[in-house]
C-alpha cells in the first residue's frame, strides 16, 4: 500500500511498563510446517518492509482456522491468517462459518479482512522410512486429502489396508509421521526439507515401476496441477485505498490473439449479504453493483443458522469499500438503514484487500505490485512456494 498507509493497520499497543508491544499474528499450527505460516511470513514482509518481517510480530500458532477467527474477534491477536478457498477443493467451510458467526451477536469491535495471499498447492507423501510398503496410514488436513482424491483412490486400490485420517493441519500430519514410521504425511515440500533426514519422500516411483501402484506421475499427487490456496489476513481495519488502483488489462482469445481491453481494480472488497427471503432480493442486491459497472467476482451462499434452506451470501466485488460507486451500491442495498446495528443490515462490510486473482493472471501488474508492496530481496514472493 502507499507510503505510510501501513500505519493505518498497526495493531501494536503498550505494555504496563509503557514499552511498545509487538502485534500478535495467529496462523495454523504447527509453525513453520503450514502454508498459513508461509502466508503470515509474506504478510509480515509487506507490513514491516523487511524480508524477516515476522520478527516484528509475536507468533501465535493456533489449532484451527475457527480458533484464529475467534482469537481475532476477542482481541487476543491483532492479525489472523486463515485459508478461505482453494482452486481444487473450493471454499474452506470452517473459516467461512466462523466469519459468519461474528454477526450472530452484536459486538463492539471485530476484525476485518485487510490483506490476501495466494500460495500454490503441491503435496508430497513423506514418511520416516520413505518406503511405500511401510505405510499403514496417511494423515493430512481434510482439504489436502480431498485435493488428492484420485491419488488416494489409487493407493486404496493398491493397498486397501491403508487408512486415511484427517489431521488438524498438514503440519499436524507431519508431526504424526515423525512419531510413527507407519504414518505418511501429505504435506508441502518445505515441510519435508524442514525435517530432512528424519523424513523423506515416499518412493512412489518404485511402487509404480513394480506395478504395485497405478498412478500417473510420482511428482504430482493433486487431482489437477497449478492449484492455488487463497488466504485472508484479518486485522483491525480494511486495507486502505491504493492510488492508481484501476488498471487496463489486455484480453486474448484461446489463440493468444488480442480481442480488446478491460478495466479492472487491483483491490477487492467482500460483503456479507443478509437479505430477506423474498423473490428478487438477491437480484436487486447484485443489481446495485451491476448498474454501476462494478464487477462481482464471487457469490458464495452460506446456510443461515436456525433457518432451514435460507442463506446468507458472501460477495466479492472489484474495488475498495471507500470508492464512491462501491459506497453508493452498499448504501442502496442497505436501503437507507446504515444506522442500524451492523448485524441487522442487508450489506455488511467484511473488508478490502489486494485483488490477488487479477495479479496472478497479469504478470506486468503482479511485478509492479510486488515491487511496491514487498521489500527488495524476497525472491519469487508472490504465487510460488518460495518465500
Coordinates of C-alpha atoms in Angstrom, one line a residue:
X1 CA 0.0 0.0 0.0
X2 CA 1.1 3.6 -0.5
X3 CA 3.6 5.5 1.7
X4 CA 2.7 5.4 5.3
X5 CA -0.6 3.6 4.9
X6 CA 0.7 0.7 7.0
X7 CA 0.3 3.0 10.0
X8 CA -3.5 2.8 9.5
X9 CA -3.3 -1.0 10.0
X10 CA -1.0 -1.0 13.0
X11 CA -2.0 -3.2 15.9
X12 CA 0.7 -2.5 18.4
X13 CA -0.1 -1.5 22.0
X14 CA 1.9 -0.5 25.0
X15 CA 2.6 -2.9 27.9
X16 CA 2.3 -2.0 31.6
X17 CA 5.8 -0.6 31.6
X18 CA 5.0 1.7 28.7
X19 CA 7.1 -0.2 26.2
X20 CA 5.7 -0.8 22.7
X21 CA 4.5 -4.4 22.3
X22 CA 4.8 -6.3 19.1
X23 CA 1.5 -7.1 17.3
X24 CA 0.4 -10.7 17.6
X25 CA -0.3 -12.8 14.5
X26 CA -2.2 -16.1 14.5
X27 CA -1.9 -18.8 12.0
X28 CA -2.5 -22.6 11.7
X29 CA -0.1 -24.6 13.9
X30 CA 2.5 -26.0 13.9
X31 CA 5.0 -23.4 12.8
X32 CA 6.7 -23.5 10.4
X33 CA 5.1 -26.5 8.8
X34 CA 1.8 -25.0 7.4
X35 CA 1.1 -22.8 4.5
X36 CA -0.7 -20.5 7.0
X37 CA 2.8 -19.8 8.5
X38 CA 4.2 -19.1 5.0
X39 CA 1.3 -16.7 4.3
X40 CA 2.0 -15.0 7.6
X41 CA 5.6 -14.5 6.6
X42 CA 4.6 -12.8 3.4
X43 CA 2.1 -10.5 5.0
X44 CA 4.7 -9.7 7.7
X45 CA 7.2 -8.8 5.0
X46 CA 4.7 -6.4 3.4
X47 CA 3.7 -5.0 6.8
X48 CA 7.2 -4.3 8.0
X49 CA 9.0 -3.7 4.7
X50 CA 11.6 -6.3 5.8
X51 CA 12.4 -9.8 4.5
X52 CA 12.4 -11.0 8.1
X53 CA 9.2 -9.1 8.9
X54 CA 7.8 -11.9 11.1
X55 CA 10.5 -11.0 13.6
X56 CA 8.4 -7.8 14.2
X57 CA 5.4 -9.9 15.4
X58 CA 4.6 -12.2 18.2
X59 CA 3.8 -15.6 16.6
X60 CA 0.6 -17.3 17.9
X61 CA 0.1 -20.7 16.4
X62 CA -3.5 -22.0 16.8
X63 CA -5.0 -25.4 16.1
X64 CA -7.9 -24.4 13.7
X65 CA -9.0 -21.7 11.4
X66 CA -12.0 -21.2 13.7
X67 CA -9.8 -20.6 16.6
X68 CA -7.9 -18.0 14.6
X69 CA -11.1 -16.1 13.8
X70 CA -12.2 -16.3 17.4
X71 CA -8.9 -15.1 18.7
X72 CA -9.0 -12.1 16.4
X73 CA -12.6 -11.3 17.4
X74 CA -11.7 -11.5 21.1
X75 CA -8.6 -9.2 20.7
X76 CA -6.2 -12.0 21.6
X77 CA -4.3 -11.4 18.4
X78 CA -4.1 -8.3 16.2
X79 CA -3.8 -10.3 12.9
X80 CA -5.0 -13.7 11.9
X81 CA -4.2 -15.8 8.8
X82 CA -7.0 -18.1 7.6
X83 CA -7.3 -20.2 4.4
X84 CA -10.6 -19.4 2.7
X85 CA -10.6 -21.1 -0.7
X86 CA -8.5 -23.2 -3.0
X87 CA -8.9 -23.8 -6.7
X88 CA -9.0 -27.6 -6.3
X89 CA -11.4 -28.1 -3.4
X90 CA -13.4 -24.8 -3.1
X91 CA -14.4 -22.9 0.0
X92 CA -12.8 -23.7 3.4
X93 CA -16.0 -24.1 5.3
X94 CA -14.6 -23.8 8.8
X95 CA -13.2 -20.3 8.0
X96 CA -16.4 -19.0 6.3
X97 CA -18.6 -20.4 9.1
X98 CA -16.6 -18.7 11.8
X99 CA -16.7 -15.4 10.0
X100 CA -20.4 -15.6 9.7
X101 CA -20.7 -16.3 13.4
X102 CA -19.1 -12.9 14.2
X103 CA -22.6 -11.5 13.4
X104 CA -24.7 -13.8 15.5
X105 CA -24.5 -11.2 18.3
X106 CA -23.7 -7.5 18.3
X107 CA -20.0 -6.8 19.2
X108 CA -18.2 -3.5 19.9
X109 CA -15.2 -4.5 17.9
X110 CA -14.4 -7.1 15.2
X111 CA -11.7 -7.9 12.7
X112 CA -11.8 -7.0 9.0
X113 CA -10.2 -8.7 6.0
X114 CA -7.2 -6.4 5.3
X115 CA -4.9 -8.5 3.1
X116 CA -4.8 -11.5 0.8
X117 CA -2.1 -14.0 -0.2
X118 CA -2.0 -16.9 -2.7
X119 CA 0.1 -20.0 -2.3
X120 CA 0.5 -22.9 -4.8
X121 CA -0.8 -26.3 -3.9
X122 CA 1.7 -29.1 -4.0
X123 CA 1.8 -32.1 -1.8
X124 CA 4.4 -34.8 -1.2
X125 CA 3.9 -38.1 0.6
X126 CA 6.6 -38.2 3.3
X127 CA 7.5 -40.7 6.0
X128 CA 10.4 -41.8 8.2
X129 CA 11.4 -44.8 6.0
X130 CA 10.4 -43.4 2.6
X131 CA 9.1 -46.9 1.6
X132 CA 5.6 -47.3 0.2
X133 CA 5.4 -50.8 1.7
X134 CA 5.8 -49.4 5.2
X135 CA 2.9 -47.0 5.0
X136 CA -0.1 -48.1 7.2
X137 CA -1.8 -44.7 7.5
X138 CA -1.8 -41.4 5.5
X139 CA -2.5 -38.3 7.6
X140 CA -3.2 -34.7 6.4
X141 CA -5.7 -31.9 6.6
X142 CA -9.1 -32.7 5.2
X143 CA -8.7 -30.2 2.4
X144 CA -5.4 -31.8 1.3
X145 CA -6.9 -35.2 1.3
X146 CA -9.7 -34.0 -0.9
X147 CA -7.3 -32.3 -3.3
X148 CA -5.5 -35.6 -3.8
X149 CA -8.6 -37.8 -4.0
X150 CA -7.6 -39.5 -7.3
X151 CA -4.2 -40.4 -5.9
X152 CA -5.7 -41.7 -2.6
X153 CA -8.1 -43.8 -4.7
X154 CA -5.1 -45.3 -6.5
X155 CA -3.4 -46.0 -3.1
X156 CA -6.6 -47.7 -1.9
X157 CA -6.7 -50.0 -4.9
X158 CA -3.0 -50.9 -4.4
X159 CA -3.1 -51.2 -0.6
X160 CA -6.7 -51.5 0.7
X161 CA -5.5 -51.8 4.3
X162 CA -4.0 -48.2 4.4
X163 CA -6.1 -45.8 6.5
X164 CA -6.7 -42.2 5.6
X165 CA -7.1 -39.9 8.7
X166 CA -7.8 -36.2 9.0
X167 CA -5.2 -34.1 10.8
X168 CA -5.8 -30.6 12.2
X169 CA -3.3 -29.3 9.6
X170 CA -0.8 -30.6 7.1
X171 CA 1.8 -29.8 9.7
X172 CA 0.0 -31.9 12.3
X173 CA 0.2 -34.8 9.8
X174 CA 3.9 -34.2 9.7
X175 CA 4.2 -34.4 13.4
X176 CA 2.3 -37.7 13.4
X177 CA 4.7 -39.1 10.8
X178 CA 7.7 -38.0 12.9
X179 CA 6.2 -40.1 15.8
X180 CA 5.3 -43.2 13.9
X181 CA 7.2 -44.8 10.9
X182 CA 3.9 -46.4 9.7
X183 CA 2.4 -42.9 9.1
X184 CA 3.0 -41.0 5.9
X185 CA 2.1 -37.3 5.9
X186 CA 0.7 -35.5 2.8
X187 CA 2.4 -32.1 3.2
X188 CA 4.4 -29.4 1.4
X189 CA 8.0 -29.8 0.1
X190 CA 9.0 -27.2 2.7
X191 CA 7.8 -29.4 5.5
X192 CA 10.0 -32.3 4.2
X193 CA 13.0 -30.0 3.8
X194 CA 12.5 -28.8 7.4
X195 CA 12.7 -32.4 8.7
X196 CA 15.3 -34.0 6.5
X197 CA 16.8 -36.6 7.0
X198 CA 14.2 -37.6 9.7
X199 CA 11.5 -37.6 7.0
X200 CA 11.9 -38.5 3.3
X201 CA 9.7 -38.6 0.3
X202 CA 8.0 -41.9 -0.2
X203 CA 9.4 -43.7 -3.2
X204 CA 6.2 -43.8 -5.3
X205 CA 8.2 -44.2 -8.5
X206 CA 9.4 -47.6 -7.3
X207 CA 5.9 -48.7 -6.4
X208 CA 4.7 -47.6 -9.9
X209 CA 7.6 -49.3 -11.7
X210 CA 6.9 -52.6 -9.9
X211 CA 3.2 -52.4 -10.9
X212 CA 2.1 -52.2 -7.2
X213 CA 0.7 -48.6 -7.6
X214 CA -1.1 -47.4 -10.7
X215 CA -0.6 -43.7 -10.8
X216 CA 0.3 -41.0 -13.5
X217 CA 3.2 -39.1 -12.0
X218 CA 5.1 -39.7 -8.8
X219 CA 6.0 -36.0 -8.6
X220 CA 2.3 -34.8 -8.5
X221 CA -0.4 -36.0 -6.2
X222 CA -3.1 -33.4 -6.6
X223 CA -6.0 -34.1 -8.9
X224 CA -5.1 -31.0 -11.0
X225 CA -1.8 -29.2 -11.4
X226 CA -1.5 -25.5 -10.9
X227 CA -3.9 -25.2 -7.9
X228 CA -3.7 -22.2 -5.5
X229 CA -4.9 -21.6 -2.0
X230 CA -6.2 -18.2 -1.0
X231 CA -5.5 -16.8 2.5
X232 CA -7.2 -13.8 4.1
X233 CA -5.4 -11.9 6.8
X234 CA -7.8 -10.5 9.4
X235 CA -6.8 -7.2 11.0
X236 CA -8.2 -4.2 12.9
X237 CA -9.5 -2.4 9.7
X238 CA -9.7 -3.0 5.9
X239 CA -6.7 -2.3 3.7
X240 CA -6.6 1.5 2.9
X241 CA -7.4 2.5 -0.7
X242 CA -4.5 2.4 -3.1
X243 CA -3.6 5.2 -5.5
X244 CA -3.9 4.2 -9.1
X245 CA -5.7 1.0 -8.4
X246 CA -7.6 1.0 -11.7
X247 CA -5.6 -0.8 -14.4
X248 CA -6.3 -1.7 -18.0
X249 CA -5.6 -5.3 -19.0
X250 CA -5.4 -6.9 -22.4
X251 CA -7.9 -9.6 -23.3
X252 CA -6.8 -12.5 -25.5
X253 CA -8.6 -15.5 -27.1
X254 CA -7.5 -19.1 -27.0
X255 CA -5.1 -18.5 -29.8
X256 CA -3.5 -15.6 -27.9
X257 CA -4.9 -13.1 -30.3
X258 CA -5.8 -9.7 -28.7
X259 CA -9.6 -9.3 -28.5
X260 CA -9.7 -6.0 -26.6
X261 CA -9.1 -4.4 -23.2
X262 CA -10.9 -4.2 -19.9
X263 CA -10.6 -2.0 -16.9
X264 CA -10.1 -3.8 -13.6
X265 CA -9.2 -2.9 -10.0
X266 CA -6.2 -4.0 -8.0
X267 CA -8.3 -4.2 -4.9
X268 CA -11.3 -6.3 -3.9
X269 CA -14.0 -6.0 -1.2
X270 CA -16.0 -8.7 0.5
X271 CA -19.5 -8.2 1.8
X272 CA -21.9 -10.4 3.7
X273 CA -25.4 -10.0 2.3
X274 CA -28.0 -10.6 4.9
X275 CA -31.1 -10.5 2.7
X276 CA -34.8 -11.2 3.3
X277 CA -36.0 -14.5 1.9
X278 CA -38.2 -12.8 -0.8
X279 CA -38.4 -13.0 -4.6
X280 CA -35.8 -10.8 -6.3
X281 CA -33.8 -9.9 -3.2
X282 CA -30.5 -11.3 -4.5
X283 CA -31.2 -10.0 -7.9
X284 CA -31.7 -6.4 -6.6
X285 CA -28.6 -6.6 -4.4
X286 CA -26.3 -7.7 -7.2
X287 CA -28.0 -5.2 -9.5
X288 CA -26.8 -2.4 -7.3
X289 CA -23.3 -3.4 -8.3
X290 CA -24.1 -4.2 -11.9
X291 CA -25.8 -0.9 -12.5
X292 CA -22.6 0.9 -11.5
X293 CA -20.4 -1.3 -13.7
X294 CA -18.8 -3.0 -10.6
X295 CA -17.6 -6.5 -11.3
X296 CA -18.9 -9.2 -9.0
X297 CA -16.1 -11.7 -8.8
X298 CA -17.7 -14.3 -6.5
X299 CA -21.0 -15.1 -4.8
X300 CA -21.0 -17.8 -2.2
X301 CA -24.2 -18.9 -0.3
X302 CA -23.9 -20.0 3.3
X303 CA -26.8 -21.6 5.3
X304 CA -28.5 -19.2 7.7
X305 CA -28.2 -20.8 11.1
X306 CA -31.5 -21.8 12.7
X307 CA -33.5 -21.4 9.4
X308 CA -33.6 -24.4 7.1
X309 CA -32.8 -23.7 3.4
X310 CA -32.3 -20.0 3.9
X311 CA -29.0 -18.4 3.0
X312 CA -26.5 -15.6 3.6
X313 CA -24.2 -14.6 0.8
X314 CA -20.5 -13.8 0.8
X315 CA -20.0 -11.5 -2.2
X316 CA -16.6 -10.3 -3.5
X317 CA -16.6 -7.3 -5.8
X318 CA -13.8 -5.4 -7.6
X319 CA -13.0 -2.1 -6.0
X320 CA -12.4 -0.7 -2.5
X321 CA -15.2 -0.1 0.0
X322 CA -14.3 3.6 0.1
X323 CA -14.7 4.0 -3.7
X324 CA -17.7 6.3 -4.3
X325 CA -19.6 3.9 -6.6
X326 CA -18.9 1.0 -4.2
X327 CA -20.1 3.0 -1.3
X328 CA -23.3 4.0 -3.2
X329 CA -24.0 0.4 -4.0
X330 CA -23.6 -0.6 -0.3
X331 CA -26.0 2.2 0.7
X332 CA -28.6 1.2 -1.9
X333 CA -28.5 -2.4 -0.7
X334 CA -28.9 -1.3 2.9
X335 CA -31.9 0.8 1.9
X336 CA -31.0 3.8 4.0
X337 CA -30.7 1.6 7.1
X338 CA -26.9 2.1 7.5
X339 CA -27.6 3.5 11.0
X340 CA -29.0 0.1 12.2
X341 CA -26.7 -2.3 14.2
X342 CA -24.3 -3.9 11.8
X343 CA -25.6 -7.4 12.2
X344 CA -29.1 -6.2 11.2
X345 CA -28.0 -4.5 7.9
X346 CA -28.6 -6.1 4.5
X347 CA -25.0 -5.4 3.4
X348 CA -22.2 -5.9 5.9
X349 CA -18.6 -4.9 5.1
X350 CA -16.1 -7.7 5.8
X351 CA -13.0 -5.9 4.4
X352 CA -11.0 -4.7 1.4
X353 CA -7.7 -6.3 0.3
X354 CA -5.5 -6.9 -2.8
X355 CA -7.0 -8.5 -5.9
X356 CA -4.7 -11.5 -6.0
X357 CA -6.6 -13.3 -8.6
X358 CA -6.1 -10.4 -11.1
X359 CA -2.4 -10.2 -10.1
X360 CA -2.0 -13.9 -10.7
X361 CA -3.3 -13.6 -14.3
X362 CA -1.4 -10.5 -15.3
X363 CA 2.4 -10.6 -14.8
X364 CA 3.1 -7.0 -15.5
X365 CA 0.8 -5.7 -12.8
X366 CA 1.9 -8.5 -10.5
X367 CA 5.5 -7.5 -10.7
X368 CA 4.7 -3.8 -10.2
X369 CA 2.6 -4.6 -7.2
X370 CA 5.3 -6.8 -5.7
X371 CA 7.9 -4.1 -6.1
X372 CA 5.6 -1.5 -4.4
X373 CA 4.3 -3.6 -1.5
X374 CA 7.1 -6.0 -0.5
X375 CA 10.7 -5.5 0.4
X376 CA 13.5 -6.0 -2.0
X377 CA 15.4 -9.3 -1.7
X378 CA 12.3 -11.5 -1.4
X379 CA 12.7 -13.9 -4.4
X380 CA 9.6 -15.1 -6.1
X381 CA 7.5 -13.6 -3.3
X382 CA 4.1 -14.0 -4.8
X383 CA 2.3 -17.1 -6.1
X384 CA 5.2 -19.6 -5.7
X385 CA 6.2 -21.8 -2.8
X386 CA 9.4 -19.9 -2.3
X387 CA 9.2 -17.3 0.5

